Amino acid sequence: MPAILEARDLTKQFDLGATQVEALRGVSLEVQAGEFLALMGPSGSGKSTLLQLLAGLDRPTSGSVVFEGRDISRLSDDEATKLRRERTGFVFQAFNLIPLLSVIENIGLPFTIAGLDAGRGELRERIRDVISLVELTGKERHRPDQLSQGEQQRVAVARALVTKPSVLFADEPTGNLDYTTGGEILEALWLTAEASAQTIVLVTHDARAAAYADRVLVIGDGRITDEITLGRRQDHSAAPLIARLAQIGL
Amino acid sequence: MGLSRLSARTLTARPLRSLLTILGVALGVGVLSASLTLGAGLEAAINRTVRDLVGNADLRVSAFLERGLSDATVEAIRTMDGVSVAAPIVERRTFLSGVSGTNPGTVTVVGIDPTTYPTVHPLELVGGALLLRADERSAVITEALATAEGYALGSELTVLGAGAPTHLRVVGIVAGSGPIAEAGGRTVFVPIDVARTIFRLTGVTRVDVVLADRTPSQAAADRLAEVITTEPYVLATPADLAAGLRASTADFQATTAWLAAIVLFVGAFLIINTISMTVSERAREVGLLRAAGATRGQIIRFVLVGAAILGVLGSLFGLLVGAGLGALMANSIRALTGFAAQVDPLSAGSLALAFLVGLGVTTAGAMEPAIRASRISPVEALRARFDVPAARRGRLIWLTAVLGFVAVLALLVWPPASGSIGADRAIVVYGVLLVATLATPLVLPPLARIIGLPISLILRLEERLARGSMARDRSRTALTLGALVIGLAMVVALGWTADAARHRATAWLADVVPGDEVLTSIRRVGRTEPAQGELAALPGVRSVSPIATFDLAYHGVRIDAAAIVGADFLSDGRLTFLDGDRATALRALDTGGAAILPEAAARRLDLAVGDSIGVALGDGATLDLRIAGIVSRSLPSGGGEAILVGWPDASGPIGVTGADVFAVRFVPGATPAERAAVETLAATYALEANPLTRIEGAVVDALGRVFGLFDAFSLIALLVAALGIVNTLGMGVLERVRELGVLRAIGMTRRQASRMVVTEAIVLGLAGSVLGILVGLGIGAILLQFSGDLGRSPVLPWGSMALAGVLGISCSIVASYYPSVVAARVSIIRSLQFS
Ligand SMILES: Nc1ncnc2c1ncn2[C@@H]1O[C@H](COP(=O)(O)OP(=O)(O)OP(=O)(O)O)[C@@H](O)[C@H]1O
Ligand SMILES: [Mg+2]
């Protein structure tokens, strides 16, 4: 089976006037359809940069990203926008929602942006489904500031899923949350991976979050330093992963 | 680093916003300093003109009646106690014969007493000598006249008078345009006896009096009243003349002053907004400063220093703007009143005042944000996500305070010349604007919803987000919108008053002039002269009606009067009678002993139909005229409207020697050739032909020039409002960078992002236009009510309303250009890194 997402020798440099930061120094990886992949590593190792390149939010300095058989590393802004709207979903660490819009409006936003009527027919069904998936039924009319942070992140997950993206990208989606609330988000992500074979790329520095993934890539100083395959499991205890990480000295 | 250094850096962190604010302050200060320097310039011009007019004279005694002051009266003045010099003067306008055809050859002939005149009016000669004897056939002319007509010392002038032309030799030339301002530089000085001969006069036009040292002019005036008992006269002091001149520009000055106040008012909105935005943005820094031990006082100073920097820069720049505007206004006033108001851009007092007002308004505008900043608690500021507590009522109260401050300032710098003229109007208008601004936050949400409806059909998401963005900071939106509303309201209100003034002028003429063409003469055309008969005999002419304009004395005041042929007005259907029977009244004029009053005069003098007025004649006699009718509008005259009398009274007891106006009515379908023939014949009698349409055109032109300037002021207010819109939309984009990033991440295109900002601008523009038009109509109605025009002009100012709508929307769209570009350029990655 061909990979749904593939990175080939990606590098990324940031110009800071006099100096340069090499955020990525040659990363290659493959993500299979239906796979739940976690990117782990210490702060500043280049996880977010890699995710942004994989999702077509930014262009690599060199190398390429192939998404569903198509090189997306040199897309025009309009093409990239279309890709984001139709093929990918995002969950960020915080501030995912438009404060002015209600839960249901925030979730329907990708459709509204595309000029579709999110209040009718199949789209309405889909919005209802994702709301029940993230267990927010009954809170459709609330505004973001009337929700807890965990609920807000669940709305963000629901919105990322509602377009049925090929790949869902999440950058530290639990970074701002406490232990249990973070667990709820991860459960929700895992559930979609399990139930609808959703491909997920998750960036985290938290082993407990990474333990939900099928496979973990460890990033260090702009390179992939290790790969840990966990496989699909019902049990998400972090102990095995922590043990493996300890083995490789993290 | 000192706190003030930090303030300055805060301003440079947002260069565009700082620049816009500086521009806003500059425009306000510029308009203000222009209107102040103009006031000073006008005052100087008035003083100069008065000095030119009266020279060293302390009193001017002018004849009331056509035949002038008698020798006995002149003698009585000369020998009166306390009079040091009494210079009798004859002044008449006439023609020079033999001057080039294109020039009408009109001149003002001034007959002077060679011994007394030079002490009252020192004449500066550039060649030749002064007149010597009272009877020599010599003339002294102005340099301007000499240049225009090619005269030199020794040239012969031929002056047309009452009899045969008089030949005079030029013996002297006076520098420049000479002292007679109304003559337009074309003055001929002749010995007084020669002038009397030329015009067959027995009296003199006026006597200029220099009082002996320490004789108060009031005492002299009282004594004059005892001495001159047989002839009506008018007494004027230089102060009276200056007051009269000032009155002619007072309205204009008052209007420019309150428009300046309005521009400043709008500028204040911009300042309040900008400083608040900066405070909101810097809230976290302020919190850190507080946490580090800064006192509230220090925080207030921190904010005020920033405002003061903006104020100083804006005010300095404003003085430059003001210099340019001042020159523009001086041109307007010259076109309007003929005054050569020199705007001296270095009038230190005005500059300093404008500068201080600019700085004061800026600082006052910054007060509320400064206090709000000082209330930011260190704990609040350090929270993960900071929202500046929305200040609603508090800010409105401050707004009122600042605007009250501006109003007080405006009253302080109110042009002293205009006194209370227009002050009541200005205060009411200002009040309406203030109330309208304060009401904006209440009206805006429902209005925006209604306006958004049609937009949301096409741009649903953009409309929704735009409306949300407007609701984010209500008072900011209200101030932005308020500025726009005020600018547009001024456009509508001024447009309406201009329409009404135009309408009034043209309707007035059509209502009262019994003709299609008005022929005017600078000399009286006697009733027995052939001109009228020959004109009436031309083909295509239905009637020629003679009219004489003159003054009457009634209870010691001068009133404008006109002699008319009642039958002509009756058959032509002119004049709208409010009281008295039209036919009876007009026939009564032709019989004599009757008068018709314009409504304004009837009200002023408290007279009704059937009353009698006794007008003063020479030799202490009075002529009783019975009021036969009251009309809504009468013939226009210098001071307003004339009371109408019949020819029997005018040429009889009153002593009017002839007509100075002929109203010519053509038969329907008179050919252009027939009309031209009238003008040709009129020219041979030295009558100037003015078709009514041309008079109307001239009136409309004159109004256009004045209102053009006022429109320029509203446009400046609108420009300031547009700067405010750029600021607010820009701030909205900055505040929403993260939201925009999220939207872009989930598939919003750059176009959609910029459309969101433009939609916000359109909603603002539409709301501003609707409110601006409504408020403008309100203000227009008030202004028209003050001038008594409300309801007289039949329609709403559709043109101005449409203009306001177009301006409002286009201003907003243009203003949204830059913020929308910024919104489109928001980088997803960067916006995510913000925190
Ligand atoms: N826009 C940028 N300009 C300059 N340097 C950047 C930029 N974005 C990232 N970097 C640098 O690139 C490196 C990798 O950053 P990145 O955000 O990918 O790290 P990360 O692994 O996501 O860290 P964290 O766990 O703290 O989020 C860092 O050294 C960072 O300073
Ligand atoms: Mg990161």
Coordinates of C-alpha atoms in Angstrom, one line a residue, chain B residues 23-382:
Chain B
L23 CA -2.6 63.6 10.5
G24 CA -6.0 63.8 12.2
V25 CA -4.7 66.3 14.8
A26 CA -3.0 68.2 12.1
L27 CA -6.1 68.6 10.0
G28 CA -8.1 69.8 13.1
V29 CA -5.4 72.2 14.2
G30 CA -4.9 73.3 10.6
V31 CA -8.5 74.2 10.2
L32 CA -8.6 76.0 13.5
S33 CA -5.4 78.0 13.0
A34 CA -6.6 78.9 9.5
S35 CA -9.9 80.3 10.8
L36 CA -8.0 82.1 13.6
T37 CA -5.4 83.7 11.3
L38 CA -8.2 84.6 8.9
G39 CA -10.0 86.3 11.7
A40 CA -6.9 88.3 12.6
G41 CA -6.3 89.1 8.9
L42 CA -9.9 90.3 8.5
E43 CA -9.6 92.5 11.5
A44 CA -6.5 94.1 10.1
A45 CA -8.1 94.5 6.7
I46 CA -11.1 96.1 8.3
N47 CA -9.0 98.5 10.3
R48 CA -7.0 99.4 7.2
T49 CA -10.2 100.0 5.2
V50 CA -11.7 102.1 7.9
R51 CA -8.5 104.2 8.1
D52 CA -8.6 104.6 4.4
L53 CA -12.3 105.5 4.5
V54 CA -12.2 108.2 7.2
G55 CA -8.6 109.2 7.4
N56 CA -8.2 111.3 10.5
A57 CA -11.9 112.0 10.9
D58 CA -13.6 111.3 14.2
L59 CA -17.1 111.6 12.9
R60 CA -18.7 111.4 9.5
V61 CA -22.0 113.2 9.0
S62 CA -23.7 111.9 5.9
A63 CA -26.6 113.4 4.1
F64 CA -29.7 111.4 4.2
L65 CA -31.5 112.9 1.3
E66 CA -30.5 112.9 -2.3
R67 CA -30.0 116.6 -2.5
G68 CA -27.4 116.5 0.3
L69 CA -26.5 118.6 3.3
S70 CA -27.2 122.3 2.8
D71 CA -24.6 124.9 3.2
A72 CA -26.3 126.1 6.3
T73 CA -25.8 122.7 7.9
V74 CA -22.2 122.5 6.8
E75 CA -21.6 125.9 8.3
A76 CA -23.4 124.8 11.5
I77 CA -21.0 121.8 11.8
R78 CA -18.0 123.9 11.1
T79 CA -18.7 126.4 13.7
M80 CA -19.8 124.0 16.3
D81 CA -18.0 123.8 19.6
G82 CA -15.3 121.1 19.7
V83 CA -15.0 120.8 15.9
S84 CA -11.4 121.3 14.8
V85 CA -11.8 120.6 11.1
A86 CA -15.0 120.0 9.0
A87 CA -14.3 118.8 5.5
P88 CA -17.4 118.9 3.2
I89 CA -17.3 116.3 0.5
V90 CA -19.4 115.5 -2.6
E91 CA -19.2 112.0 -4.0
R92 CA -20.9 110.7 -7.1
R93 CA -20.4 107.9 -9.5
T94 CA -20.4 108.8 -13.2
F95 CA -18.7 108.1 -16.5
L96 CA -15.7 109.4 -18.3
S97 CA -16.3 110.0 -21.9
G98 CA -13.8 108.9 -24.5
V99 CA -12.4 106.0 -22.7
S100 CA -11.9 102.6 -24.4
G101 CA -15.1 100.8 -25.4
T102 CA -14.6 97.6 -23.4
N103 CA -14.4 99.5 -20.2
P104 CA -17.6 101.1 -19.0
G105 CA -15.6 104.1 -17.9
T106 CA -17.2 104.5 -14.5
V107 CA -15.4 106.6 -12.0
T108 CA -16.2 108.0 -8.6
V109 CA -15.9 111.7 -8.6
V110 CA -15.0 113.2 -5.2
G111 CA -15.5 116.9 -4.7
I112 CA -13.2 118.2 -2.0
D113 CA -12.4 121.4 -0.3
P114 CA -8.7 121.9 -1.0
T115 CA -8.1 123.6 2.3
T116 CA -9.7 121.1 4.7
Y117 CA -9.6 117.8 2.9
P118 CA -5.9 117.1 3.1
T119 CA -5.9 117.5 6.9
V120 CA -8.6 114.8 7.2
H121 CA -7.3 112.5 4.4
P122 CA -3.6 113.0 3.8
L123 CA -3.1 112.1 0.1
E124 CA 0.1 110.6 -1.0
L125 CA 1.0 112.0 -4.4
V126 CA 3.3 110.2 -6.8
G127 CA 3.3 113.1 -9.3
G128 CA 2.0 116.6 -9.7
A129 CA 0.4 118.7 -7.0
L130 CA -2.7 118.8 -4.9
L131 CA -5.8 120.9 -5.8
L132 CA -5.4 124.5 -4.7
R133 CA -8.6 126.4 -5.2
A134 CA -12.2 125.4 -4.7
D135 CA -13.2 126.3 -8.2
E136 CA -10.3 125.4 -10.5
R137 CA -11.1 123.0 -13.4
S138 CA -8.4 120.6 -12.3
A139 CA -8.4 117.0 -11.2
V140 CA -6.2 114.7 -9.1
I141 CA -6.7 111.1 -10.1
T142 CA -5.5 107.8 -8.7
E143 CA -2.5 106.0 -10.1
A144 CA -4.7 103.0 -10.8
L145 CA -7.0 105.1 -13.0
A146 CA -4.1 106.8 -14.7
T147 CA -2.6 103.4 -15.6
A148 CA -5.8 101.8 -16.7
E149 CA -6.8 104.7 -19.0
G150 CA -3.4 106.0 -20.0
Y151 CA -3.7 109.4 -18.3
A152 CA -0.7 111.4 -17.3
L153 CA -0.1 114.8 -15.7
G154 CA -1.6 117.3 -18.1
S155 CA -4.1 114.9 -19.7
E156 CA -7.6 116.1 -20.2
L157 CA -10.5 114.2 -18.6
T158 CA -14.1 114.5 -19.8
V159 CA -16.6 113.9 -17.0
L160 CA -20.2 113.3 -17.8
G161 CA -22.6 115.0 -15.4
A162 CA -26.0 116.4 -15.2
G163 CA -25.4 118.9 -18.0
A164 CA -22.8 119.2 -20.7
P165 CA -19.6 117.2 -20.3
T166 CA -17.0 118.9 -18.1
H167 CA -13.3 119.0 -19.2
L168 CA -10.7 118.8 -16.5
R169 CA -7.0 118.8 -16.5
V170 CA -5.0 116.2 -14.5
V171 CA -2.7 118.1 -12.1
G172 CA -1.8 115.4 -9.7
I173 CA -1.7 111.6 -9.3
V174 CA -2.4 109.9 -6.0
A175 CA -0.5 106.7 -5.1
G176 CA -2.2 103.3 -5.8
S177 CA -5.9 103.0 -5.6
G178 CA -6.5 106.0 -3.4
P179 CA -8.6 106.1 -0.2
I180 CA -12.1 105.4 -1.6
A181 CA -12.4 101.7 -1.2
E182 CA -15.7 101.2 -3.1
A183 CA -14.4 103.0 -6.1
G184 CA -12.2 100.1 -7.1
G185 CA -9.2 102.5 -7.6
R186 CA -11.0 104.7 -10.2
T187 CA -11.3 107.9 -8.2
V188 CA -11.2 111.5 -9.6
F189 CA -10.7 114.3 -7.0
V190 CA -12.0 117.7 -8.1
P191 CA -12.6 120.9 -6.3
I192 CA -15.9 120.8 -4.5
D193 CA -17.5 123.6 -6.4
V194 CA -16.6 122.0 -9.6
A195 CA -18.3 118.8 -8.5
R196 CA -21.4 120.7 -7.5
T197 CA -21.5 122.3 -10.9
I198 CA -21.0 119.0 -12.7
F199 CA -23.8 117.3 -10.9
R200 CA -25.9 120.4 -10.4
L201 CA -25.9 119.9 -6.6
T202 CA -26.6 122.5 -4.0
G203 CA -25.7 120.3 -1.0
V204 CA -22.8 118.1 -0.1
T205 CA -22.7 114.3 0.3
R206 CA -21.1 114.3 3.7
V207 CA -18.9 116.2 6.1
D208 CA -15.9 114.5 7.7
V209 CA -15.2 116.0 11.1
V210 CA -12.0 116.1 13.1
L211 CA -12.8 116.9 16.7
A212 CA -10.7 119.2 18.9
D213 CA -8.5 117.4 21.4
R214 CA -10.3 115.7 24.2
T215 CA -13.8 116.2 22.8
P216 CA -15.5 112.9 23.2
S217 CA -17.3 111.8 20.0
Q218 CA -20.5 111.1 22.0
A219 CA -20.6 114.7 23.3
A220 CA -20.0 116.0 19.8
A221 CA -22.8 113.7 18.5
D222 CA -25.2 115.1 21.1
R223 CA -24.3 118.7 20.2
L224 CA -24.7 117.9 16.5
A225 CA -28.3 116.8 17.2
E226 CA -29.0 120.2 18.7
V227 CA -27.3 122.1 15.8
I228 CA -28.7 120.2 12.8
T229 CA -32.5 120.4 13.3
T230 CA -33.7 120.9 9.8
E231 CA -32.2 118.0 7.8
P232 CA -32.0 114.3 8.5
Y233 CA -28.4 113.0 8.6
V234 CA -26.5 109.9 9.5
L235 CA -23.7 110.0 11.9
A236 CA -20.9 107.5 11.9
T237 CA -17.8 107.0 13.9
P238 CA -14.8 105.0 12.7
A239 CA -15.9 102.3 15.2
D240 CA -19.4 102.2 13.6
L241 CA -17.9 101.8 10.2
A242 CA -15.6 99.0 11.4
A243 CA -18.6 97.3 13.1
G244 CA -20.5 97.5 9.9
L245 CA -17.7 96.0 7.9
R246 CA -17.2 93.4 10.5
A247 CA -20.9 92.5 10.4
S248 CA -20.5 91.8 6.7
T249 CA -18.0 89.0 7.3
A250 CA -19.2 87.9 10.7
D251 CA -21.5 85.2 9.4
F252 CA -18.8 83.8 7.3
Q253 CA -16.3 83.9 10.2
A254 CA -18.7 82.4 12.6
T255 CA -19.5 79.5 10.2
T256 CA -15.8 78.8 9.5
A257 CA -15.2 78.9 13.3
W258 CA -17.8 76.3 14.1
L259 CA -16.8 74.1 11.2
A260 CA -13.3 74.3 12.6
A261 CA -14.7 73.2 16.0
I262 CA -16.4 70.3 14.3
V263 CA -13.3 69.1 12.5
L264 CA -11.4 69.3 15.8
F265 CA -14.2 67.4 17.5
V266 CA -13.9 64.6 14.9
G267 CA -10.1 64.8 15.4
A268 CA -10.7 64.3 19.1
F269 CA -12.5 61.0 18.3
L270 CA -9.5 59.8 16.5
I271 CA -7.2 60.6 19.3
I272 CA -9.4 58.9 22.0
N273 CA -9.6 55.9 19.8
T274 CA -5.9 55.7 19.0
I275 CA -4.8 56.1 22.6
S276 CA -7.3 53.5 23.8
M277 CA -6.1 51.1 21.2
T278 CA -2.5 51.6 22.3
V279 CA -3.5 51.1 25.9
S280 CA -5.4 47.9 25.1
E281 CA -2.5 46.6 23.1
R282 CA 0.0 47.5 25.8
A283 CA -2.1 46.3 28.6
R284 CA 0.2 43.4 29.4
E285 CA 3.2 45.7 29.4
V286 CA 1.4 48.1 31.6
G287 CA 0.6 45.2 34.0
L288 CA 4.3 44.3 34.0
L289 CA 5.2 47.9 34.8
R290 CA 2.7 47.8 37.6
A291 CA 4.0 44.5 38.9
A292 CA 7.5 46.0 38.8
G293 CA 6.3 48.7 41.1
A294 CA 5.2 51.6 38.8
T295 CA 2.6 53.8 40.5
R296 CA -0.7 54.7 39.0
G297 CA 0.5 58.2 38.5
Q298 CA 3.5 56.9 36.6
I299 CA 1.2 54.9 34.3
I300 CA -1.0 57.9 33.6
R301 CA 2.1 59.9 32.8
F302 CA 3.3 57.1 30.6
V303 CA 0.1 57.3 28.5
L304 CA -0.1 61.0 28.5
V305 CA 3.5 61.5 27.4
G306 CA 2.7 59.3 24.4
A307 CA -0.4 61.4 23.6
A308 CA 1.5 64.7 24.1
I309 CA 4.1 63.5 21.6
L310 CA 1.3 62.9 19.1
G311 CA -0.3 66.2 20.0
V312 CA 2.9 68.2 19.6
L313 CA 3.8 66.6 16.2
G314 CA 0.2 66.9 15.0
S315 CA -0.2 70.5 16.1
L316 CA 3.1 71.5 14.5
F317 CA 2.1 69.9 11.3
G318 CA -1.3 71.4 11.6
L319 CA 0.1 74.9 11.6
L320 CA 1.6 74.2 8.2
V321 CA -1.8 72.8 7.0
G322 CA -3.4 75.9 8.5
A323 CA -1.2 78.3 6.5
G324 CA -2.3 76.7 3.3
L325 CA -5.9 76.7 4.3
G326 CA -5.8 80.2 5.5
A327 CA -4.7 81.4 2.1
L328 CA -7.6 79.5 0.5
M329 CA -10.0 81.1 2.9
A330 CA -8.7 84.6 2.3
N331 CA -9.4 84.0 -1.4
S332 CA -12.9 83.0 -0.6
I333 CA -13.6 85.9 1.6
R334 CA -12.1 88.3 -1.0
A335 CA -14.5 86.9 -3.6
L336 CA -17.3 87.2 -1.2
T337 CA -16.9 90.6 0.3
G338 CA -14.3 92.3 -1.7
F339 CA -12.1 92.6 1.3
A340 CA -8.4 92.1 0.8
A341 CA -8.0 90.1 3.9
Q342 CA -4.3 89.4 4.2
V343 CA -3.6 86.2 6.0
D344 CA -0.4 86.7 7.8
P345 CA 0.7 83.1 8.5
L346 CA 3.0 84.3 11.2
S347 CA 0.4 85.8 13.5
A348 CA 2.0 84.5 16.6
G349 CA -1.0 84.7 18.9
S350 CA -3.3 82.6 16.6
L351 CA -0.6 80.1 16.0
A352 CA 0.1 79.6 19.7
L353 CA -3.6 79.3 20.4
A354 CA -4.2 76.8 17.7
F355 CA -1.2 74.8 18.9
L356 CA -2.3 74.8 22.5
V357 CA -5.8 73.8 21.6
G358 CA -4.5 70.9 19.5
L359 CA -2.2 69.8 22.3
G360 CA -5.0 70.3 24.9
V361 CA -7.5 68.3 22.9
T362 CA -5.0 65.5 22.4
T363 CA -4.2 65.4 26.1
A364 CA -7.8 65.6 27.1
G365 CA -8.6 62.8 24.7
A366 CA -5.9 60.7 26.2
M367 CA -7.1 61.2 29.8
E368 CA -9.7 58.4 29.8
P369 CA -7.4 55.8 28.3
A370 CA -4.7 56.9 30.7
I371 CA -6.9 56.4 33.7
R372 CA -8.1 53.1 32.4
A373 CA -4.5 52.0 32.0
S374 CA -3.7 53.0 35.5
R375 CA -6.5 50.7 36.7
I376 CA -5.1 47.6 35.0
S377 CA -4.1 45.3 37.8
P378 CA -0.7 43.5 37.7
V379 CA -2.5 40.2 38.3
E380 CA -4.9 40.7 35.4
A381 CA -2.2 41.6 33.0
L382 CA -0.3 38.5 33.7

